Coordinates of C-alpha atoms in Angstrom, one line a residue:
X249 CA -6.6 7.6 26.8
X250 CA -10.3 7.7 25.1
X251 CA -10.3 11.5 26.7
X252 CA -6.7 12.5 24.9
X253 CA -8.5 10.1 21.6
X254 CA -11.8 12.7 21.5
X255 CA -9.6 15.7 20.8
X256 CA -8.2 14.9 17.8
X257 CA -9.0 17.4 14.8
X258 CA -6.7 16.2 11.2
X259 CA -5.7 12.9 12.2
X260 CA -9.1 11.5 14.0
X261 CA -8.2 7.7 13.0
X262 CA -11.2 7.2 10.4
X263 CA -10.7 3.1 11.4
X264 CA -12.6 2.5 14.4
X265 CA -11.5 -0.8 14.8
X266 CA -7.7 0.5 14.5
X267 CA -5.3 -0.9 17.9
X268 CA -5.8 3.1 18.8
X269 CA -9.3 3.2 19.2
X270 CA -10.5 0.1 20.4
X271 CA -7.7 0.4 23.4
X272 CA -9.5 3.9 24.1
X273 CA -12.7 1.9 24.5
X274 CA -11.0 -0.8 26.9
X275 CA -9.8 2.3 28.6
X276 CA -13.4 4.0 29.1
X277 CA -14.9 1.2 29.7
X278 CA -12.2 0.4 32.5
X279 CA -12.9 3.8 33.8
X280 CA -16.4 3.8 33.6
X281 CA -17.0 0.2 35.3
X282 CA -19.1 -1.3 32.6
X283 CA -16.7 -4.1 32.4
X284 CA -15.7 -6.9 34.2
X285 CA -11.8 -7.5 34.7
X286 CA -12.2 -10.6 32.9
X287 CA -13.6 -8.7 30.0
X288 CA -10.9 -6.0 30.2
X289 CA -8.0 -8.5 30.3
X290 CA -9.0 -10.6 27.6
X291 CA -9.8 -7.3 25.0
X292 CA -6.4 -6.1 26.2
X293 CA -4.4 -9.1 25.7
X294 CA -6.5 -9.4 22.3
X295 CA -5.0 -5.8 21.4
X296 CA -1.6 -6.4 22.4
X297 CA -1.8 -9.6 20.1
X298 CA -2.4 -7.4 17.2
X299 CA 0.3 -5.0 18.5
X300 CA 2.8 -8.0 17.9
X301 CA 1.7 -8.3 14.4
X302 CA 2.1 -5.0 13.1
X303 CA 5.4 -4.9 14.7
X304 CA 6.5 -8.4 13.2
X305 CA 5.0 -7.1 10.0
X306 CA 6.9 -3.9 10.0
X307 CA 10.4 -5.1 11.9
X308 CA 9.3 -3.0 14.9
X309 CA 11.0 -3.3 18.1
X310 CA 12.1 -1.5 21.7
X311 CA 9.0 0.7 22.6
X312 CA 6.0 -1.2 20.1
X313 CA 3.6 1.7 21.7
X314 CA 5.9 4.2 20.4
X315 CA 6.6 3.0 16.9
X316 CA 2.8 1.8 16.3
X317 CA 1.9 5.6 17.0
X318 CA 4.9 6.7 15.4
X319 CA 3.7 4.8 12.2
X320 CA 0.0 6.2 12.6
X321 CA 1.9 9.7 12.1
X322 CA 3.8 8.6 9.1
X323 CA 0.9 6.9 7.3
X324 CA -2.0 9.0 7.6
X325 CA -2.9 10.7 4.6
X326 CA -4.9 13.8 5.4
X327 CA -5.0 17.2 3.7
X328 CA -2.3 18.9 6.1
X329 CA 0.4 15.7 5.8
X330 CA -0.2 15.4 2.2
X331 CA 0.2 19.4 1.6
X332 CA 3.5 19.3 3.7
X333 CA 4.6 16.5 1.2
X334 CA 3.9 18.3 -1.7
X335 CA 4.7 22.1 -0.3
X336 CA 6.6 21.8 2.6
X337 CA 6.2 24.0 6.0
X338 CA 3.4 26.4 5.1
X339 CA 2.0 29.3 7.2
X340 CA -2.0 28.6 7.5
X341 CA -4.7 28.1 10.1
X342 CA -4.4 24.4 9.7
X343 CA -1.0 24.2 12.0
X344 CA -2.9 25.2 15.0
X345 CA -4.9 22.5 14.7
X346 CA -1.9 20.3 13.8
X347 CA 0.3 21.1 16.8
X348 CA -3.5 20.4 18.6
X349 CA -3.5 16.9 17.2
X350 CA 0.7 16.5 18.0
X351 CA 0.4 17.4 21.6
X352 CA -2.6 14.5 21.7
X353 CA -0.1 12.3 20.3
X354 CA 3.0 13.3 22.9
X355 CA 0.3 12.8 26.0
X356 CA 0.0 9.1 24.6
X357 CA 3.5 8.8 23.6
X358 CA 3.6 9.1 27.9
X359 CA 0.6 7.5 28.8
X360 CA 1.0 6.1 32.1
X361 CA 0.0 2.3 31.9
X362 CA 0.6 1.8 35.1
X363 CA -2.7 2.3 36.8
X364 CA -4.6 -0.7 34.7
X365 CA -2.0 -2.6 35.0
X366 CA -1.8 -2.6 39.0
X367 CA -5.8 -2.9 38.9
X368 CA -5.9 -5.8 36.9
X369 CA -2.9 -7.6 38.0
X370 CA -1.2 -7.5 34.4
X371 CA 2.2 -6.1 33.0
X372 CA 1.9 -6.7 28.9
X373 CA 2.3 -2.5 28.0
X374 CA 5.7 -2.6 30.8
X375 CA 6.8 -5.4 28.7
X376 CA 6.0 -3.8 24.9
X377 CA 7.9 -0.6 26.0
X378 CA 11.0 -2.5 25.9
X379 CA 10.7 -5.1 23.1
X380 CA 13.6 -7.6 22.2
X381 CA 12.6 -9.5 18.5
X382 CA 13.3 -12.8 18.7
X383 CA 14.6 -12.9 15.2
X384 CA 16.2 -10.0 13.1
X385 CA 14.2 -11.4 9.6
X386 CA 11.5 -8.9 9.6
X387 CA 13.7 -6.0 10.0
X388 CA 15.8 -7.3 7.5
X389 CA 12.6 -7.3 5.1
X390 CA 11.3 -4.3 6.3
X391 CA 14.8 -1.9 6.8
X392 CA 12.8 1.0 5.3
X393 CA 9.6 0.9 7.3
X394 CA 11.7 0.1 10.8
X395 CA 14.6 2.5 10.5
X396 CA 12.4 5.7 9.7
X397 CA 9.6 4.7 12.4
X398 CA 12.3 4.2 15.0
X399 CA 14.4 7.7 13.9
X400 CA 10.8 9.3 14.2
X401 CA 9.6 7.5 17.3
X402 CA 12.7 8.3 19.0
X403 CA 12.8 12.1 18.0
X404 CA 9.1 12.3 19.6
X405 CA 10.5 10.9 22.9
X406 CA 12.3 13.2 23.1
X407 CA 10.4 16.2 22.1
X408 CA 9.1 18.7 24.8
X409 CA 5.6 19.7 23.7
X410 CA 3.0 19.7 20.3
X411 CA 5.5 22.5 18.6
X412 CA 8.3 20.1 19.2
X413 CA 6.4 17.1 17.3
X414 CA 5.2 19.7 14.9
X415 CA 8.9 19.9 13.7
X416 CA 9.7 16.7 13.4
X417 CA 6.8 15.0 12.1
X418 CA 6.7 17.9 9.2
X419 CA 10.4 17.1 8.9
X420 CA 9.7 13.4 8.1
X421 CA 6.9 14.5 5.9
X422 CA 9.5 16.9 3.4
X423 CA 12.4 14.5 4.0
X424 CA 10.4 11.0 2.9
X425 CA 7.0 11.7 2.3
X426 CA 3.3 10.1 3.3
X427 CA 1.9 6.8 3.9
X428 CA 3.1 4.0 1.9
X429 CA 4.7 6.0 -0.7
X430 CA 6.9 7.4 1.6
X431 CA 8.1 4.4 3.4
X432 CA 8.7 1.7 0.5
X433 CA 10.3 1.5 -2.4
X434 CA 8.7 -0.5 -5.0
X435 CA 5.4 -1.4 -5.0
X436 CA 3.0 -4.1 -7.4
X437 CA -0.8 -4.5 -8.3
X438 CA -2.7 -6.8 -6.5
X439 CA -6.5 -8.2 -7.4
X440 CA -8.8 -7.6 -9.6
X441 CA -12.2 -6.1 -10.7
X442 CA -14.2 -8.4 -8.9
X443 CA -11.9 -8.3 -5.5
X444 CA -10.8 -4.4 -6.2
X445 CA -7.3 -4.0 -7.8
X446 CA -4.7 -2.3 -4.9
X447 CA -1.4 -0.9 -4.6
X448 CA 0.8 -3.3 -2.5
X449 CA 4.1 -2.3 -1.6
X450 CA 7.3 -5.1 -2.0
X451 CA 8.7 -5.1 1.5
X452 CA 11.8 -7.5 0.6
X453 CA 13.1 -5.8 -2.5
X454 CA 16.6 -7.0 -3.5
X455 CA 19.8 -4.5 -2.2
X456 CA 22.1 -4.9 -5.4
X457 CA 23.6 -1.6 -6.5
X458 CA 24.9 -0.8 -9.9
X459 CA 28.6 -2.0 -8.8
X460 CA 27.5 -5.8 -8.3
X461 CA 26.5 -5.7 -12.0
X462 CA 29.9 -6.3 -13.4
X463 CA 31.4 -4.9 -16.5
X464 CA 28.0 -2.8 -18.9
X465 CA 29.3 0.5 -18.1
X466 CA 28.2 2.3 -20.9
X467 CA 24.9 0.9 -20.3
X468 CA 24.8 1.8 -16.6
X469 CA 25.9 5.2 -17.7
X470 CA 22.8 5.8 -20.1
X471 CA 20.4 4.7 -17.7
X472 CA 22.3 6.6 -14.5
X473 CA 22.2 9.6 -16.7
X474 CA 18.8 9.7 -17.7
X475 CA 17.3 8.5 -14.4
X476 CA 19.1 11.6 -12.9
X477 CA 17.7 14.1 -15.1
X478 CA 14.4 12.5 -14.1
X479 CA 14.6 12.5 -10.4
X480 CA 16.4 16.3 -11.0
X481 CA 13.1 17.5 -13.0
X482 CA 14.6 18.1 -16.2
X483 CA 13.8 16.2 -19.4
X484 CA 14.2 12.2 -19.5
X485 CA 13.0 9.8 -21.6
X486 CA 11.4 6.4 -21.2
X487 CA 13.8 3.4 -21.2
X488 CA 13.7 0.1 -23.1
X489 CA 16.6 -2.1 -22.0
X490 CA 16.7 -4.8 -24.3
X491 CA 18.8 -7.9 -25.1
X492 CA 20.3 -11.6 -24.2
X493 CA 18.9 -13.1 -20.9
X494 CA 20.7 -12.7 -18.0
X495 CA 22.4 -9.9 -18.7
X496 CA 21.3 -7.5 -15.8
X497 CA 18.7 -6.1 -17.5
X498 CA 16.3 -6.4 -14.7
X499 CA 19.1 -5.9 -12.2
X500 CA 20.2 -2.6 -13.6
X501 CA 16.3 -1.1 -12.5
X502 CA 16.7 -2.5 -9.4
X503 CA 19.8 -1.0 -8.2
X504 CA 18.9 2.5 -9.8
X505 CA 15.6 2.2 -7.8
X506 CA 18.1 1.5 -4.2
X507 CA 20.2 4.3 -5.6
X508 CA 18.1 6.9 -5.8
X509 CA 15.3 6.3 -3.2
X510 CA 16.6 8.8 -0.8
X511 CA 16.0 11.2 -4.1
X512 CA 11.9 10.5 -4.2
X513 CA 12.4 7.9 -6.5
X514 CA 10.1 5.0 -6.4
X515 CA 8.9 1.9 -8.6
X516 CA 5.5 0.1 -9.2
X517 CA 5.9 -3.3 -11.2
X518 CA 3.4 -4.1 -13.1
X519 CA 2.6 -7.2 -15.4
X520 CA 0.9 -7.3 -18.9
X521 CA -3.0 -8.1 -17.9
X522 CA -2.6 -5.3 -15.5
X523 CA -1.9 -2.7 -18.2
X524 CA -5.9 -2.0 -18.7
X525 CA -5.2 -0.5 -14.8
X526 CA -2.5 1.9 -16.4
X527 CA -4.9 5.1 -16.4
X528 CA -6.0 4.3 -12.9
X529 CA -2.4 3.7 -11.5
X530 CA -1.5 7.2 -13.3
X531 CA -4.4 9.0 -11.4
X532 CA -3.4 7.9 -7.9
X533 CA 0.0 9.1 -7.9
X534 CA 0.0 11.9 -10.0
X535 CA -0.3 14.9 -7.7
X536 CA 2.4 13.2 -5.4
X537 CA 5.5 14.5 -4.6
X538 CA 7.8 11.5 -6.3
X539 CA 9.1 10.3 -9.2
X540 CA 7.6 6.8 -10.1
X541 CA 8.9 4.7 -12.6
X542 CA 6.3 2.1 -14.1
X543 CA 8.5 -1.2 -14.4
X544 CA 7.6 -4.0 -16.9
X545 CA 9.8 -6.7 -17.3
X546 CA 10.5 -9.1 -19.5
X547 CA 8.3 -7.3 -22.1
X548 CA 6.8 -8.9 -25.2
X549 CA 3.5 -9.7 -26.9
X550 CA 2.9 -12.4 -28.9
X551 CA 1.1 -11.9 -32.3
X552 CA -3.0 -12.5 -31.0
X553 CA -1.6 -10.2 -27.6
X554 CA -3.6 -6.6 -27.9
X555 CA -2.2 -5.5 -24.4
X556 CA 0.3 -3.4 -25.9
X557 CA -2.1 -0.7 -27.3
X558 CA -2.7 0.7 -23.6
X559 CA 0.7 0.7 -23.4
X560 CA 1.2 2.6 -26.6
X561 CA -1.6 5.2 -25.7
X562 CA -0.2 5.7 -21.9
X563 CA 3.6 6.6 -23.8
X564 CA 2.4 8.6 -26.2
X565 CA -0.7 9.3 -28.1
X566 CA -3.5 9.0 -25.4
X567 CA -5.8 12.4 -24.9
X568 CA -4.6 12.3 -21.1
X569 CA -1.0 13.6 -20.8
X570 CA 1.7 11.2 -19.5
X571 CA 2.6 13.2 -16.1
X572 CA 5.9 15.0 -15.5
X573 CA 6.6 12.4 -12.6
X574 CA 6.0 9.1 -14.5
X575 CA 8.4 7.4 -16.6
X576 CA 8.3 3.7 -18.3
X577 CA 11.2 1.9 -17.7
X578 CA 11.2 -1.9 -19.4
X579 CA 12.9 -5.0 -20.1
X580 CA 13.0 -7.3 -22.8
X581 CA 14.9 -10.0 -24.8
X582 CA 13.6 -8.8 -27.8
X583 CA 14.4 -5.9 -30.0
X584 CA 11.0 -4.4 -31.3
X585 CA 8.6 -6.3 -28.6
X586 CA 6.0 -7.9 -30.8
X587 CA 6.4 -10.6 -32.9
X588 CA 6.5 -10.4 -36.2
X589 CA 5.7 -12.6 -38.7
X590 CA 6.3 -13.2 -42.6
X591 CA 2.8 -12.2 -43.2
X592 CA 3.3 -9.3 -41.3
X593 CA 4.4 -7.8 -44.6
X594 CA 1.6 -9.3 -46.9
X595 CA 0.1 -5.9 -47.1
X596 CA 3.3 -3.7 -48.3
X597 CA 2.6 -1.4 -50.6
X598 CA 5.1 -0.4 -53.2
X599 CA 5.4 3.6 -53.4
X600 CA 8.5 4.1 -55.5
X601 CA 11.3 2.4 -54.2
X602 CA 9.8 2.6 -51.0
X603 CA 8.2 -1.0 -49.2
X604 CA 5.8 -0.2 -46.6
X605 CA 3.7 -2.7 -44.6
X606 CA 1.2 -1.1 -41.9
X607 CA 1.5 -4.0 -40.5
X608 CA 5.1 -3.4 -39.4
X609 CA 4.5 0.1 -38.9
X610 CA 1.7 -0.4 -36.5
X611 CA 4.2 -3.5 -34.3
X612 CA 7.0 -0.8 -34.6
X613 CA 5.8 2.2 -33.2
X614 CA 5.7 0.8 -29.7
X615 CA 9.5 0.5 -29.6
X616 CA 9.4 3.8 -31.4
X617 CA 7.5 5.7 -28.5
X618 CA 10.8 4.4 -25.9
X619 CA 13.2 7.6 -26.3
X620 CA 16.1 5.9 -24.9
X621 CA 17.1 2.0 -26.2
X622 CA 19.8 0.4 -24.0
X623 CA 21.4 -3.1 -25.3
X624 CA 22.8 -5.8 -22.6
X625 CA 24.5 -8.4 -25.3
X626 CA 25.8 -11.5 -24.0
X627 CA 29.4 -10.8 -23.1
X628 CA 32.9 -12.2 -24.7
X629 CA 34.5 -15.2 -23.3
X630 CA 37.3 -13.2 -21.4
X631 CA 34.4 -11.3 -20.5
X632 CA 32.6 -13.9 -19.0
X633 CA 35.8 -15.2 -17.4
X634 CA 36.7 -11.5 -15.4
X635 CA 32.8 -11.5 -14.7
X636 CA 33.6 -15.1 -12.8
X637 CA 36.9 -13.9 -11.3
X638 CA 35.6 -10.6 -10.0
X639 CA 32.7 -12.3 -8.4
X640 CA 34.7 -14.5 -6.8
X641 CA 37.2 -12.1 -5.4
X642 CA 34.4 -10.3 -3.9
X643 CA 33.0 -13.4 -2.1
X644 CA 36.6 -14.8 -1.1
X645 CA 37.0 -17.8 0.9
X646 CA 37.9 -20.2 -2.4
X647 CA 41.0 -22.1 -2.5
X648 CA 40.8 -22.6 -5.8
X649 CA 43.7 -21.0 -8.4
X650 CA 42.4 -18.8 -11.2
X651 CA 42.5 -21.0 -13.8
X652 CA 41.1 -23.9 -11.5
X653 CA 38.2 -21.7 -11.1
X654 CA 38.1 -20.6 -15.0
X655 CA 37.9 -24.0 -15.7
X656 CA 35.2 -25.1 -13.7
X657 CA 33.1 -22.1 -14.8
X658 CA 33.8 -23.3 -18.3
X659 CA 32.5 -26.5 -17.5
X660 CA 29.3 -25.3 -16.1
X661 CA 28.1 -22.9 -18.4
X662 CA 28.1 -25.4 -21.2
X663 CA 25.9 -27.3 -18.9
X664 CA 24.0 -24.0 -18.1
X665 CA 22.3 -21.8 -20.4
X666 CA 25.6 -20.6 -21.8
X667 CA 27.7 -17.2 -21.1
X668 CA 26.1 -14.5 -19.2
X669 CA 26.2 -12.3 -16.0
X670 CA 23.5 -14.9 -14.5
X671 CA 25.2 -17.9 -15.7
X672 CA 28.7 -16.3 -14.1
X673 CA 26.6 -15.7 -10.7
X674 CA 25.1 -18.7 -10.4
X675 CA 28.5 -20.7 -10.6
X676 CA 30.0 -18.6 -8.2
X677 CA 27.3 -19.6 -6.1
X678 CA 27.7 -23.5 -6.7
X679 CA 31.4 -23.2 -5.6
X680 CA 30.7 -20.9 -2.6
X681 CA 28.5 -23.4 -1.4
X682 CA 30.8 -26.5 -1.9
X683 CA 33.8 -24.6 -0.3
X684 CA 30.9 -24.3 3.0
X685 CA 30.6 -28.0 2.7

């Protein structure tokens, strides 16, 4: 293995201490004689250990050797997988030394185990290339990261030399992209100056598509509309989707992100005392090949809050231009963000017939800088009650009548935070669970 290992060119694993390279020291050492069986097993069994965590991490399972090299493949950002990304297939040098580096990986896709295994009386790699999961969680979690390291694991299997991995691993790399990027769909800020601020992706992102938010259709429309244009590379504005709580607001960005993922669409949450990391976050993704929208939710700022002017400068105003593949997309329960105050207009000036306050002006012009304003109101009562009925219909299994069922819903949402989508959801939920019962 440590032999196949020293004749890697683009995607020599720069992590020494990677699953990879310490089993190709194991393996050396095993050849070599410089270690005692003893030794051996236990650095082996310590390897295989970490196996089982990346694959419980990432939902792996059949053949964990396979996906865990597979995965090396999909996640290594180097200049060749990161051109293909941006470029796709591209005549040059560099692919002779790719298809090198893809015909290392094949031999270890069939490395024979077998002969360490005899010699030490062991049969861990025999019982990783056929993997059952005990439970189906992490792949549940991790659906992105599993499915696409299994399709690409498999085609390699199959493949009959370096040219053959060639194709399909630059396949992978137009189709999805690179590293993290390519594999998740929404990804947060974690840290901070002191520990290093990262980019983390969200493994366990909520499935809902634009359907389960009931009723909102023009809404869904504007933002389905725009987000299209945006992931087409045309024109498209950044979104403020404002209004009552519980309105699917937050919802609507979710399912637009599920929606168009297979697109290159991808989302980064981030929170207000991040948004001095904005100019950093822009610089990493940048020059990649996807269309990120920058989520805030639940936006406002109180009147001592200065966290908005980074905001304001990343929008529109900064000397750095915003990049073609970044858009703002944000929630809020309030129209113009800020708070505003009665003192706000203390400073007005009276020009004419015209009442100015720069006070105003200046809390405005973030709201200003959104192109597209999208309002989620609270809905109607009969609204509310086909929100509650649909919901219901879709669920099934209640042997309640309609307006058995209405009247409930009544009931609980004057003992719930009133009318709204969430309210309608959540009732649904209490009577799903007593029919269980």
């Amino acid at each position: 293995m440590y032999r196949e290992i020293s004749k890697l060119i683009i995607y020599t694993d720069k992590n020494k201490d990677s699953i990879l390279c310490s089993l190709g020291d194991i393996f050396e050492r095993f050849d070599k004689g410089t270690s005692t069986p003893e030794q051996l097993r236990s650095d082996i069994y310590a390897e295989v250990r970490r196996l089982l965590e990346v694959a419980t991490k990432y939902g792996f399972d059949k053949n964990l050797w396979h996906n865990y090299l597979a995965y090396l493949l999909i996640t290594d950002e180097n200049p060749f997988s990161l051109t293909y990304e941006k470029a796709g297939k591209q005549e040059g040098t560099v692919n002779t030394f790719a298809v090198n580096d893809f015909s290392v990986f094949k031999s270890l896709f069939d490395f024979d185990f077998s002969p360490i295994e005899k010699a030490l009386g062991i049969n861990c790699f025999s019982v990783l290339s056929n993997y059952q999961a005990i439970s189906k969680r992490e792949q549940i979690y991790n659906k992105n990261v599993s499915e696409k390291v299994r399709a690409l694991s498999e085609k390699i299997e199959k493949a009959a030399d370096g040219e053959a991995v060639f194709c399909a691993v630059t396949d992978f790399y137009r189709d999805f992209g690179v590293g993290m990027y390519g594999l998740n769909k929404a990804f947060r800020l974690e840290g901070d100056e002191e520990s290093g601020v990262s980019m983390r992706p969200i493994s366990n992102m909520q499935p809902v598509s634009l359907d389960d938010l009931i009723g909102y259709e023009l809404q869904k429309k504007a933002l389905v509309d725009n987000t299209e244009a945006f992931v087409h590379g045309r024109s498209a504005n950044n979104v403020l989707l404002y209004g009552d709580s519980g309105t699917g607001k937050s919802t609507s960005i979710k399912a637009i992100v599920n929606r168009y993922y297979d697109d290159g669409l991808r989302m980064i949450e981030i929170y207000k005392h991040q948004f001095r990391y904005l100019s950093r976050i822009i610089s990493e993704i940048k020059n990649r090949n996807y269309r990120f929208i920058i989520y805030m939710d639940d936006l406002s700022f109180e009147e001592q809050e200065i966290e908005y002017k980074y905001l304001k400068a990343l929008i529109e105003g900064g000397v750095e231009t915003k990049p073609d593949n970044v858009l703002i997309y944000a929630t809020s329960n309030r129209r113009h963000l800020i708070k505003e105050t009665w003192k706000d207009r203390n400073d007005a000036e009276n020009i004419g017939d015209i009442h100015r306050s720069e006070t105003v002006e200046e809390k405005l012009s973030l709201v200003n800088r959104f192109g597209l304003s999208i309002g989620y109101m609270k809905p109607s009562r009969p609204e509310f009650d086909e929100m509650v009925l649909e919901l219901v219909r879709r669920h099934g299994g209640v042997s309640l009548s309609d307006d058995e069922i209405l009247l409930e819903a009544h009931r609980w949402e004057m003992r719930n935070g009133g009318i709204s989508g969430r309210t309608a959801q959540q009732f649904v939920n209490h009577i799903l669970g007593k029919q269980s019962i």
